[in-house]
């Protein structure tokens, strides 16, 4: 039904044939916000969407991460945390429209831009092109994904009003026929709503495809940039598909912030010009586990697991000054007679056909939900320890190889290779000398001789003695954007030289840090503390567990798990100093917390704040 009470026919959907969007013939302006279901604990989906609704947002946007939904060629996951259908249905219940961004490439600061690492087993692979191996994999994934989305489209009674074709292809643009292939892959499987593309202003022309509305990404509103977009499509609506409300953080660099006044003034100007907008991010959440991506230029730099993004809602769902300023702006915009016809919102129906009350029927925004309680728990003492060398007996393997084998090509995980974590390479050396890697260590290696640590090896040289040489190589995250995606294999990706002679005859251990690997540690060995190693602590939570933040004073670098869930990497160089631990990840009572540490101390603290 429309805001005036007549039932919507749902035959036309969102249209972009004039200078303003129309939804079923009625003028409509998209005021969107991005919240990624895979970055927010499922128990908090409703809370985050309610806070979005209370801010005056009318449209939810989300990416779909292929690498999480298909971790192996024959394994698909659309349950629990990855139940996309449930997330979209919840958005409908919250009276939010949905713009879906199913990729297959999404960037989103995810490892390999959301593409599964097993694609890299093909040495000739050309990602994001019509390379036969890539399009075959895309077709397999879309055959599983798209049928789940078709019934949730607007014309079928659902909330999806538009679908984005790929993402920022203009900055890649290696294959002119690729975007047409993706567009047809969506439509041939039943996607019938408005199609969009999204690019930075400099690559708008090369990133589009006929039959899809071009939209722009930006943080500063430049009149020239908007003119470039309107020059390409002069008789269509103008939309900022990604207005960046902040930015992501990189290990070893400063925390990125965008002043709240700058954000709200830009959004105000976008609305004043009659444009539609999507706030990326409205709520960033967390890149739990090994999700985080990396940058390649000018040099390799890995991203932190927090995806706070300096967004209106903080990583833990707290209101910020940006939220309050934005809510004030959108509340006044909603009540402005000048903008009423653009802010028209409609009745939507759940798949059960039960009508919902009209969004925007009241002159005021919904009340802001009450914040969740946060707890500062007692420190966790590391009471059990297992050295790396003792843990090797729990790995899948080991594997023998004359030459080094990169992670993705190891014969593990049903021959899908190793996606994340660490890989240990061992070989016998008969003399000391100079160890050289060229650019073949991806990304960081601890070097041991006779299992005694001698130094860090990172695209450099190292003097050695003789005996057993061990290299513990860490995958710090694959690059998520740019033209080097095909080169994101990890581990040892080529020869390691000793005195200019390639080393041979390796024994290789895969430490992918999956729950199944950690579960094999039946009994932790109490012994002298050796690094690197695994450390077990316990956190006791009284009653209903609350949100908290894990702080690791004195620890250097590693990964934190809680009850088998990977919270992410930590590193003393910052800028991130704590790891967000949502209450739903905790049990009432005892919680087991194994840490994987190359070096560290014996306690971990739990704070109310991320500071």
Coordinates of C-alpha atoms in Angstrom, one line a residue:
X1 CA 0.0 0.0 0.0
X2 CA 1.1 3.6 -0.5
X3 CA 1.3 6.1 2.3
X4 CA -2.2 7.3 1.2
X5 CA -3.7 3.9 1.7
X6 CA -4.1 2.5 -1.7
X7 CA -2.7 -1.0 -2.4
X8 CA 0.5 -1.1 -4.5
X9 CA 0.2 -3.2 -7.6
X10 CA 3.9 -4.2 -7.4
X11 CA 4.2 -4.5 -11.2
X12 CA 6.7 -1.8 -12.0
X13 CA 9.0 -1.5 -9.0
X14 CA 11.8 1.1 -8.6
X15 CA 12.2 3.0 -11.8
X16 CA 15.0 5.4 -13.0
X17 CA 13.5 6.8 -16.2
X18 CA 13.3 10.4 -15.0
X19 CA 15.4 12.7 -12.9
X20 CA 13.9 11.2 -9.7
X21 CA 13.3 7.6 -8.7
X22 CA 9.8 6.4 -8.6
X23 CA 8.5 3.4 -6.7
X24 CA 5.4 1.9 -8.3
X25 CA 4.8 5.3 -10.0
X26 CA 5.2 7.4 -6.8
X27 CA 8.2 9.7 -6.3
X28 CA 10.8 8.1 -4.0
X29 CA 14.1 9.1 -2.6
X30 CA 16.5 6.4 -1.4
X31 CA 18.1 7.3 2.0
X32 CA 20.1 4.2 2.6
X33 CA 22.6 2.8 5.0
X34 CA 24.9 -0.2 4.8
X35 CA 25.0 -2.9 7.5
X36 CA 26.6 -6.2 6.6
X37 CA 24.9 -9.3 8.2
X38 CA 28.2 -11.1 8.2
X39 CA 29.8 -8.4 10.3
X40 CA 27.1 -8.3 13.0
X41 CA 26.2 -11.2 15.4
X42 CA 22.9 -12.6 14.3
X43 CA 21.5 -11.9 17.8
X44 CA 22.0 -8.2 17.1
X45 CA 20.6 -7.9 13.6
X46 CA 17.2 -6.6 14.9
X47 CA 18.9 -4.2 17.3
X48 CA 21.1 -2.7 14.5
X49 CA 18.2 -2.4 12.0
X50 CA 15.9 -0.8 14.6
X51 CA 18.6 1.8 15.3
X52 CA 18.9 2.4 11.5
X53 CA 15.1 2.8 11.3
X54 CA 15.1 5.2 14.3
X55 CA 17.7 7.4 12.5
X56 CA 15.4 8.0 9.5
X57 CA 16.9 5.5 7.0
X58 CA 14.5 3.9 4.6
X59 CA 16.7 1.4 2.7
X60 CA 19.2 -1.2 3.8
X61 CA 22.1 -2.1 1.6
X62 CA 24.4 -5.1 2.1
X63 CA 27.0 -7.0 0.2
X64 CA 27.1 -10.8 -0.2
X65 CA 30.5 -12.4 0.6
X66 CA 31.1 -15.3 -1.8
X67 CA 34.1 -16.6 0.2
X68 CA 32.0 -17.1 3.3
X69 CA 29.0 -18.6 1.6
X70 CA 31.1 -21.1 -0.4
X71 CA 34.3 -21.8 1.6
X72 CA 35.0 -25.0 -0.5
X73 CA 33.9 -25.9 -4.0
X74 CA 31.2 -28.4 -2.8
X75 CA 30.3 -26.6 0.5
X76 CA 27.7 -23.9 0.7
X77 CA 26.6 -22.1 3.9
X78 CA 23.4 -20.1 4.2
X79 CA 22.6 -20.8 7.8
X80 CA 22.8 -19.1 11.2
X81 CA 25.2 -16.1 10.8
X82 CA 25.0 -16.4 7.0
X83 CA 21.2 -16.7 6.7
X84 CA 20.8 -14.0 4.1
X85 CA 17.1 -14.8 3.5
X86 CA 16.4 -14.3 7.2
X87 CA 18.3 -11.0 7.2
X88 CA 16.3 -9.6 4.3
X89 CA 13.0 -10.8 5.7
X90 CA 13.9 -9.0 9.0
X91 CA 14.6 -5.8 7.0
X92 CA 11.0 -6.2 5.6
X93 CA 9.7 -6.6 9.1
X94 CA 11.5 -3.4 10.1
X95 CA 9.8 -1.7 7.1
X96 CA 13.1 -1.1 5.3
X97 CA 13.6 -1.5 1.6
X98 CA 16.7 -3.4 0.5
X99 CA 19.4 -2.9 -2.2
X100 CA 21.4 -6.1 -2.6
X101 CA 25.0 -6.2 -3.8
X102 CA 25.7 -9.9 -4.6
X103 CA 29.1 -9.4 -6.3
X104 CA 30.5 -11.9 -7.1
X105 CA 33.4 -9.5 -6.3
X106 CA 32.5 -7.0 -3.5
X107 CA 35.7 -5.5 -2.2
X108 CA 34.3 -4.4 1.2
X109 CA 37.8 -4.6 2.7
X110 CA 37.4 -8.4 2.8
X111 CA 40.1 -11.0 2.1
X112 CA 40.5 -11.2 -1.8
X113 CA 37.5 -8.8 -2.1
X114 CA 35.1 -11.5 -1.0
X115 CA 36.3 -14.1 -3.6
X116 CA 37.1 -17.6 -2.3
X117 CA 40.8 -18.4 -2.2
X118 CA 40.4 -21.8 -3.8
X119 CA 40.0 -20.0 -7.1
X120 CA 43.7 -19.3 -6.9
X121 CA 44.5 -23.0 -7.2
X122 CA 44.3 -22.5 -11.0
X123 CA 47.7 -21.0 -11.9
X124 CA 46.2 -19.4 -15.0
X125 CA 43.2 -17.9 -13.1
X126 CA 42.1 -14.4 -14.2
X127 CA 39.7 -13.2 -11.6
X128 CA 36.8 -10.8 -12.5
X129 CA 37.0 -11.8 -16.2
X130 CA 35.3 -14.3 -18.5
X131 CA 38.2 -16.7 -17.9
X132 CA 36.4 -20.1 -18.2
X133 CA 37.4 -21.3 -14.7
X134 CA 36.1 -18.1 -13.1
X135 CA 32.8 -17.9 -14.9
X136 CA 32.1 -21.6 -14.2
X137 CA 32.7 -20.9 -10.5
X138 CA 30.4 -17.8 -10.6
X139 CA 27.7 -19.8 -12.3
X140 CA 27.9 -22.5 -9.7
X141 CA 27.6 -19.9 -6.9
X142 CA 24.8 -17.9 -8.5
X143 CA 22.9 -21.2 -9.1
X144 CA 22.8 -21.6 -5.3
X145 CA 22.4 -17.9 -4.3
X146 CA 20.0 -16.2 -6.7
X147 CA 17.1 -18.6 -6.3
X148 CA 17.1 -17.7 -2.6
X149 CA 16.7 -14.0 -3.5
X150 CA 14.2 -14.1 -6.3
X151 CA 11.1 -14.5 -4.0
X152 CA 12.3 -11.5 -1.9
X153 CA 12.2 -9.1 -4.8
X154 CA 9.7 -6.2 -4.7
X155 CA 7.6 -7.4 -7.6
X156 CA 7.1 -10.7 -5.7
X157 CA 6.1 -9.1 -2.4
X158 CA 9.6 -8.7 -0.9
X159 CA 11.7 -5.7 0.1
X160 CA 14.5 -5.9 -2.6
X161 CA 14.0 -2.9 -4.9
X162 CA 17.4 -2.9 -6.6
X163 CA 20.4 -5.2 -7.2
X164 CA 24.0 -4.0 -7.9
X165 CA 26.0 -5.6 -10.7
X166 CA 29.5 -6.5 -9.4
X167 CA 31.3 -3.6 -7.7
X168 CA 33.7 -0.8 -8.9
X169 CA 34.6 -2.7 -12.1
X170 CA 35.7 0.6 -13.6
X171 CA 38.9 0.5 -11.5
X172 CA 39.7 -3.0 -12.8
X173 CA 38.2 -3.2 -16.3
X174 CA 40.3 -6.0 -17.8
X175 CA 37.5 -7.6 -19.8
X176 CA 34.8 -5.6 -21.7
X177 CA 32.4 -8.6 -21.9
X178 CA 32.6 -9.4 -18.2
X179 CA 30.0 -7.0 -16.9
X180 CA 27.5 -8.1 -19.5
X181 CA 28.1 -11.7 -18.4
X182 CA 27.3 -10.8 -14.7
X183 CA 24.3 -8.8 -15.7
X184 CA 22.9 -11.7 -17.7
X185 CA 23.8 -14.2 -15.0
X186 CA 21.6 -12.2 -12.6
X187 CA 18.7 -11.7 -15.0
X188 CA 18.6 -15.2 -16.4
X189 CA 18.2 -16.6 -12.9
X190 CA 15.2 -14.4 -12.2
X191 CA 16.5 -11.0 -11.0
X192 CA 14.0 -8.5 -12.4
X193 CA 14.4 -5.4 -10.3
X194 CA 16.3 -2.3 -11.2
X195 CA 20.0 -3.0 -11.8
X196 CA 22.8 -0.6 -10.6
X197 CA 26.5 -0.3 -11.0
X198 CA 28.8 1.7 -8.6
X199 CA 32.1 3.3 -9.3
X200 CA 34.3 6.2 -8.3
X201 CA 33.8 9.3 -10.5
X202 CA 37.0 8.7 -12.6
X203 CA 36.0 5.2 -13.7
X204 CA 32.2 5.7 -14.2
X205 CA 32.3 5.1 -17.9
X206 CA 34.4 1.9 -17.9
X207 CA 32.5 0.4 -14.9
X208 CA 29.0 0.6 -16.3
X209 CA 26.9 -1.8 -18.4
X210 CA 24.0 -1.1 -20.6
X211 CA 20.7 -1.5 -18.8
X212 CA 22.0 -0.7 -15.4
X213 CA 21.9 2.7 -13.6
X214 CA 25.3 4.1 -12.9
X215 CA 25.9 5.4 -9.3
X216 CA 28.9 7.1 -7.8
X217 CA 31.1 6.6 -4.7
X218 CA 32.6 9.6 -2.8
X219 CA 33.4 11.3 0.5
X220 CA 33.7 14.9 -0.7
X221 CA 30.8 16.2 -2.8
X222 CA 32.5 17.8 -5.8
X223 CA 30.2 19.5 -8.4
X224 CA 32.5 18.3 -11.2
X225 CA 32.1 14.7 -10.1
X226 CA 28.4 14.9 -10.1
X227 CA 28.4 16.6 -13.5
X228 CA 30.4 13.7 -14.9
X229 CA 27.7 11.3 -13.7
X230 CA 24.8 13.4 -15.1
X231 CA 26.7 13.9 -18.4
X232 CA 26.8 10.1 -18.9
X233 CA 23.1 9.6 -18.0
X234 CA 21.4 13.1 -18.1
X235 CA 17.8 11.9 -17.7
X236 CA 18.2 9.6 -14.8
X237 CA 18.3 10.0 -11.0
X238 CA 21.6 10.8 -9.4
X239 CA 22.6 8.6 -6.5
X240 CA 25.7 8.4 -4.3
X241 CA 25.7 4.7 -3.8
X242 CA 28.6 4.9 -1.3
X243 CA 28.9 8.1 0.8
X244 CA 31.9 7.1 3.0
X245 CA 31.0 8.1 6.5
X246 CA 34.5 7.3 7.7
X247 CA 37.3 4.9 6.6
X248 CA 38.9 1.6 7.5
X249 CA 42.1 1.2 9.6
X250 CA 45.5 -0.3 8.7
X251 CA 47.9 -2.0 11.0
X252 CA 50.7 0.4 12.0
X253 CA 48.9 3.6 10.9
X254 CA 46.7 6.1 12.6
X255 CA 43.0 5.6 13.3
X256 CA 40.9 7.2 10.6
X257 CA 38.1 9.6 11.5
X258 CA 35.8 12.0 9.6
X259 CA 34.5 14.9 11.7
X260 CA 30.8 14.5 12.4
X261 CA 30.1 18.0 11.1
X262 CA 31.7 17.2 7.8
X263 CA 29.7 14.1 7.3
X264 CA 26.3 15.7 8.1
X265 CA 27.0 18.8 6.0
X266 CA 27.7 16.6 3.0
X267 CA 24.6 14.5 3.5
X268 CA 22.6 17.7 3.9
X269 CA 23.9 19.0 0.6
X270 CA 23.2 15.7 -1.2
X271 CA 19.6 15.9 -0.1
X272 CA 19.3 19.6 -0.9
X273 CA 20.3 18.7 -4.5
X274 CA 17.5 16.2 -4.8
X275 CA 19.9 13.2 -4.9
X276 CA 19.6 9.8 -3.3
X277 CA 22.3 8.5 -1.0
X278 CA 23.5 5.4 0.8
X279 CA 25.7 5.8 3.9
X280 CA 28.6 3.4 3.7
X281 CA 28.9 2.5 6.5
X282 CA 25.9 3.2 8.7
X283 CA 27.2 0.5 11.1
X284 CA 30.4 -1.3 10.2
X285 CA 30.6 -4.0 12.8
X286 CA 33.6 -6.4 12.9
X287 CA 35.6 -8.4 10.4
X288 CA 35.7 -11.4 12.7
X289 CA 38.2 -14.2 12.1
X290 CA 40.5 -13.8 9.1
X291 CA 38.0 -11.8 7.1
X292 CA 40.1 -8.6 6.8
X293 CA 41.7 -7.6 3.5
X294 CA 44.9 -5.7 2.7
X295 CA 46.3 -3.0 0.4
X296 CA 49.0 -3.6 -2.2
X297 CA 50.1 -0.1 -3.1
X298 CA 52.5 1.5 -2.5
X299 CA 53.4 -1.5 -0.4
X300 CA 51.6 -4.4 1.3
X301 CA 49.6 -3.3 4.4
X302 CA 47.1 -5.4 6.2
X303 CA 43.8 -4.2 7.7
X304 CA 42.7 -4.5 11.3
X305 CA 39.7 -6.7 12.2
X306 CA 37.6 -3.8 13.6
X307 CA 35.3 -2.4 10.9
X308 CA 34.1 0.4 13.1
X309 CA 34.7 2.7 10.1
X310 CA 34.0 5.8 12.3
X311 CA 30.3 5.2 11.3
X312 CA 27.2 6.7 12.9
X313 CA 26.8 3.4 14.9
X314 CA 30.0 2.3 16.5
X315 CA 31.5 -1.2 16.1
X316 CA 29.6 -2.4 19.2
X317 CA 26.3 -0.6 18.2
X318 CA 26.7 2.5 20.3
X319 CA 25.3 5.8 19.3
X320 CA 27.8 8.4 18.2
X321 CA 27.7 12.1 17.7
X322 CA 27.4 11.3 14.0
X323 CA 24.2 9.3 14.7
X324 CA 22.6 12.1 16.7
X325 CA 23.4 14.8 14.1
X326 CA 22.2 12.6 11.2
X327 CA 19.0 11.7 13.1
X328 CA 18.3 15.4 13.6
X329 CA 18.9 16.2 10.0
X330 CA 16.7 13.3 8.7
X331 CA 14.0 14.1 11.2
X332 CA 13.8 17.7 9.9
X333 CA 14.0 16.4 6.3
X334 CA 11.2 14.0 7.0
X335 CA 9.0 16.7 8.3
X336 CA 9.8 19.2 5.6
X337 CA 6.8 19.8 3.3
X338 CA 9.3 20.5 0.5
X339 CA 10.6 16.9 0.7
X340 CA 7.4 15.0 1.7
X341 CA 6.8 13.7 -1.8
X342 CA 10.4 12.4 -2.0
X343 CA 10.2 10.8 1.4
X344 CA 7.0 8.8 0.6
X345 CA 7.3 5.3 2.1
X346 CA 5.0 2.4 1.5
X347 CA 3.3 -0.5 3.1
X348 CA 5.2 -3.7 2.5
X349 CA 4.1 -7.2 3.1
X350 CA 6.0 -10.1 4.6
X351 CA 6.0 -13.4 2.7
X352 CA 3.1 -14.4 5.0
X353 CA 1.1 -11.6 3.4
X354 CA 0.5 -9.9 6.8
X355 CA 0.4 -6.1 6.2
X356 CA 2.7 -3.9 8.1
X357 CA 2.0 -0.5 9.4
X358 CA 3.1 2.3 7.1
X359 CA 6.6 3.6 7.6
X360 CA 6.7 7.3 7.7
X361 CA 3.0 7.4 8.7
X362 CA 3.9 9.4 11.8
X363 CA 5.6 12.8 11.7
X364 CA 8.3 11.7 14.1
X365 CA 11.0 9.0 13.9
X366 CA 10.7 5.9 16.0
X367 CA 12.3 6.0 19.4
X368 CA 15.9 5.1 19.7
X369 CA 16.4 1.6 21.1
X370 CA 18.0 1.2 24.5
X371 CA 21.7 0.4 24.4
X372 CA 23.0 -3.0 25.5
X373 CA 24.8 -3.2 28.8
X374 CA 28.6 -3.7 28.7
X375 CA 30.7 -5.5 31.3
X376 CA 34.3 -5.3 32.5
X377 CA 35.0 -8.9 33.4
X378 CA 37.8 -10.2 35.6
X379 CA 41.1 -10.8 33.7
X380 CA 41.6 -14.2 32.1
X381 CA 44.7 -15.9 33.3
X382 CA 46.5 -18.2 30.8
X383 CA 46.7 -21.4 32.8
X384 CA 47.5 -23.9 30.1
X385 CA 50.0 -23.8 27.3
X386 CA 50.8 -25.8 24.2
X387 CA 53.9 -25.0 22.1
X388 CA 53.7 -24.7 18.4
X389 CA 55.9 -27.8 18.0
X390 CA 53.7 -29.9 20.2
X391 CA 50.6 -28.7 18.3
X392 CA 52.0 -30.0 15.0
X393 CA 50.8 -33.5 15.8
X394 CA 47.2 -32.2 15.6
X395 CA 47.5 -30.8 12.0
X396 CA 46.3 -32.3 8.8
X397 CA 49.4 -33.8 7.3
X398 CA 52.4 -33.1 7.2
X399 CA 53.0 -32.9 3.5
X400 CA 56.3 -33.6 1.7
X401 CA 57.3 -31.4 -1.3
X402 CA 60.5 -30.9 -3.2
X403 CA 59.7 -27.2 -3.7
X404 CA 57.7 -24.8 -1.5
X405 CA 53.9 -25.0 -2.0
X406 CA 51.7 -22.0 -1.4
X407 CA 48.7 -22.2 1.0
X408 CA 46.1 -22.4 -1.7
X409 CA 47.6 -25.5 -3.3
X410 CA 48.2 -27.5 -0.2
X411 CA 46.2 -30.8 -0.3
X412 CA 44.0 -30.0 2.7
X413 CA 40.3 -29.2 3.2
X414 CA 39.0 -31.7 0.7
X415 CA 41.8 -30.5 -1.7
X416 CA 40.4 -26.9 -1.6
X417 CA 43.7 -25.7 -0.1
X418 CA 44.3 -23.6 2.9
X419 CA 42.5 -20.3 3.0
X420 CA 43.8 -18.5 6.2
X421 CA 46.1 -18.8 9.1
X422 CA 49.7 -20.0 9.3
X423 CA 51.8 -22.5 7.4
X424 CA 55.0 -24.0 8.7
X425 CA 57.7 -25.0 6.2
X426 CA 60.7 -27.1 7.5
X427 CA 63.8 -28.3 5.7
X428 CA 67.3 -29.4 6.6
X429 CA 70.2 -27.1 5.9
X430 CA 73.8 -28.4 6.0
X431 CA 75.5 -25.0 6.3
X432 CA 74.9 -21.5 7.5
X433 CA 74.8 -18.4 5.4
X434 CA 72.5 -15.8 4.0
X435 CA 68.8 -16.5 3.6
X436 CA 66.9 -14.6 0.9
X437 CA 63.3 -14.6 0.0
X438 CA 62.9 -12.1 -2.8
X439 CA 59.1 -11.4 -2.7
X440 CA 58.2 -15.0 -2.0
X441 CA 57.2 -14.8 1.7
X442 CA 53.5 -13.9 1.9
X443 CA 53.2 -12.2 4.2
X444 CA 55.4 -12.6 7.3
X445 CA 57.6 -15.4 8.6
X446 CA 59.2 -16.2 11.9
X447 CA 62.5 -18.1 11.3
X448 CA 63.7 -20.9 13.6
X449 CA 66.9 -23.0 13.5
X450 CA 66.5 -26.2 15.4
X451 CA 63.2 -24.7 16.6
X452 CA 64.8 -21.8 18.3
X453 CA 63.7 -18.4 17.1
X454 CA 66.3 -16.4 15.3
X455 CA 64.4 -13.6 13.6
X456 CA 61.6 -12.2 11.5
X457 CA 61.7 -12.8 7.7
X458 CA 59.7 -10.4 5.6
X459 CA 60.9 -9.9 2.0
X460 CA 64.5 -9.5 3.2
X461 CA 67.7 -11.3 4.0
X462 CA 68.8 -13.2 7.2
X463 CA 72.0 -14.7 8.4
X464 CA 71.8 -18.3 9.4
X465 CA 73.7 -21.1 11.2
X466 CA 73.2 -24.7 10.3
X467 CA 70.6 -27.4 11.3
X468 CA 66.8 -27.7 10.8
X469 CA 65.3 -24.6 9.3
X470 CA 61.7 -23.7 10.1
X471 CA 59.6 -20.9 8.6
X472 CA 56.3 -20.1 10.2
X473 CA 54.5 -18.1 7.5
X474 CA 51.5 -16.0 8.4
X475 CA 48.8 -15.0 5.9
X476 CA 48.0 -11.5 7.1
X477 CA 45.1 -11.0 4.6
X478 CA 44.8 -10.9 0.9
X479 CA 44.5 -7.7 -1.0
X480 CA 40.9 -6.7 -1.5
X481 CA 41.1 -4.3 -4.4
X482 CA 43.2 -3.3 -7.4
X483 CA 44.6 -5.1 -10.4
X484 CA 46.8 -7.6 -8.5
X485 CA 44.0 -9.9 -7.3
X486 CA 45.3 -12.8 -9.3
X487 CA 48.6 -12.6 -7.4
X488 CA 47.3 -13.1 -3.9
X489 CA 48.5 -16.5 -3.1
X490 CA 49.9 -16.9 0.4
X491 CA 52.6 -18.9 2.2
X492 CA 55.8 -19.5 0.3
X493 CA 55.0 -18.6 -3.3
X494 CA 58.4 -19.3 -4.7
X495 CA 62.0 -20.3 -3.9
X496 CA 63.8 -19.4 -0.7
X497 CA 67.5 -19.0 -1.3
X498 CA 70.4 -20.0 1.0
X499 CA 73.6 -18.5 -0.3
X500 CA 71.9 -18.1 -3.7
X501 CA 70.9 -21.7 -3.9
X502 CA 67.2 -22.7 -3.7
X503 CA 66.2 -24.7 -0.7
X504 CA 64.5 -28.1 -1.4
X505 CA 62.8 -31.0 0.3
X506 CA 60.2 -29.3 2.6
X507 CA 57.9 -30.8 5.2
X508 CA 54.8 -28.6 5.3
X509 CA 52.3 -28.2 8.1
X510 CA 48.9 -26.4 7.6
X511 CA 47.7 -24.5 10.6
X512 CA 44.5 -23.0 9.3
X513 CA 43.1 -22.3 12.8
X514 CA 39.7 -23.7 12.1
X515 CA 37.5 -24.9 15.0
X516 CA 38.2 -28.5 14.0
X517 CA 41.9 -27.9 14.4
X518 CA 41.5 -26.3 17.8
X519 CA 39.1 -29.0 19.0
X520 CA 41.9 -31.6 18.6
X521 CA 43.7 -30.1 21.6
X522 CA 42.2 -32.5 24.1
X523 CA 44.7 -31.7 26.8
X524 CA 46.9 -28.7 26.9
X525 CA 50.4 -29.5 28.1
X526 CA 51.5 -27.6 31.1
X527 CA 55.2 -26.9 30.5
X528 CA 57.7 -24.1 30.3
X529 CA 56.2 -21.3 28.3
X530 CA 57.6 -21.4 24.8
X531 CA 56.8 -19.0 21.9
X532 CA 55.1 -19.3 19.5
X533 CA 52.3 -21.3 21.2
X534 CA 48.7 -21.7 22.1
X535 CA 47.5 -20.5 25.5
X536 CA 44.2 -21.3 27.2
X537 CA 42.4 -19.1 29.6
X538 CA 39.0 -19.0 31.2
X539 CA 36.5 -16.2 31.4
X540 CA 33.6 -16.5 33.9
X541 CA 30.4 -14.6 33.0
X542 CA 27.6 -14.3 35.6
X543 CA 24.0 -14.4 34.5
X544 CA 23.2 -13.2 31.0
X545 CA 26.6 -12.4 29.3
X546 CA 27.2 -8.8 28.2
X547 CA 29.3 -7.2 25.5
X548 CA 33.0 -6.5 26.4
X549 CA 36.3 -5.8 24.8
X550 CA 39.4 -7.9 25.0
X551 CA 42.6 -6.0 25.8
X552 CA 46.0 -7.7 25.7
X553 CA 48.5 -5.5 27.5
X554 CA 52.0 -6.7 26.8
X555 CA 51.0 -9.3 24.2
X556 CA 52.6 -8.7 20.8
X557 CA 50.9 -10.5 17.9
X558 CA 48.5 -13.3 17.5
X559 CA 44.8 -14.5 17.2
X560 CA 42.1 -14.7 19.8
X561 CA 39.4 -17.3 20.0
X562 CA 36.4 -17.5 22.4
X563 CA 34.4 -20.7 22.7
X564 CA 35.7 -21.8 19.3
X565 CA 34.9 -18.5 17.6
X566 CA 37.7 -16.5 16.0
X567 CA 37.5 -12.9 17.2
X568 CA 40.4 -11.8 14.9
X569 CA 44.0 -10.8 14.9
X570 CA 45.7 -8.5 17.4
X571 CA 48.9 -6.7 17.0
X572 CA 50.6 -4.3 19.5
X573 CA 51.5 -1.8 16.8
X574 CA 47.9 -0.6 16.7
X575 CA 45.9 1.4 16.0
X576 CA 43.4 -1.2 17.2
X577 CA 44.1 -2.0 20.9
X578 CA 41.1 -4.2 21.8
X579 CA 38.9 -6.8 20.2
X580 CA 35.1 -6.5 20.4
X581 CA 33.6 -9.5 22.1
X582 CA 29.8 -9.5 21.7
X583 CA 27.7 -10.9 24.6
X584 CA 26.0 -13.6 22.4
X585 CA 29.5 -15.2 21.8
X586 CA 29.7 -15.9 25.6
X587 CA 28.1 -18.6 27.7
X588 CA 26.7 -18.0 31.2
X589 CA 29.4 -19.5 33.3
X590 CA 32.8 -20.7 32.0
X591 CA 34.1 -19.6 28.6
X592 CA 37.2 -21.2 27.1
X593 CA 39.6 -18.7 25.4
X594 CA 42.6 -20.2 23.5
X595 CA 45.1 -17.7 22.1
X596 CA 47.6 -18.3 19.4
X597 CA 50.7 -16.2 20.2
X598 CA 54.1 -15.9 18.6
X599 CA 55.0 -14.0 21.8
X600 CA 53.2 -12.5 24.8
X601 CA 52.3 -12.5 28.5
X602 CA 50.0 -14.4 30.7
X603 CA 46.8 -12.4 31.2
X604 CA 44.1 -10.8 29.1
X605 CA 41.8 -8.0 30.3
X606 CA 38.1 -7.4 29.5
X607 CA 37.0 -3.8 29.4
X608 CA 33.7 -1.9 28.9
X609 CA 35.1 0.3 26.2
X610 CA 37.3 -0.1 23.1
X611 CA 39.9 2.3 24.6

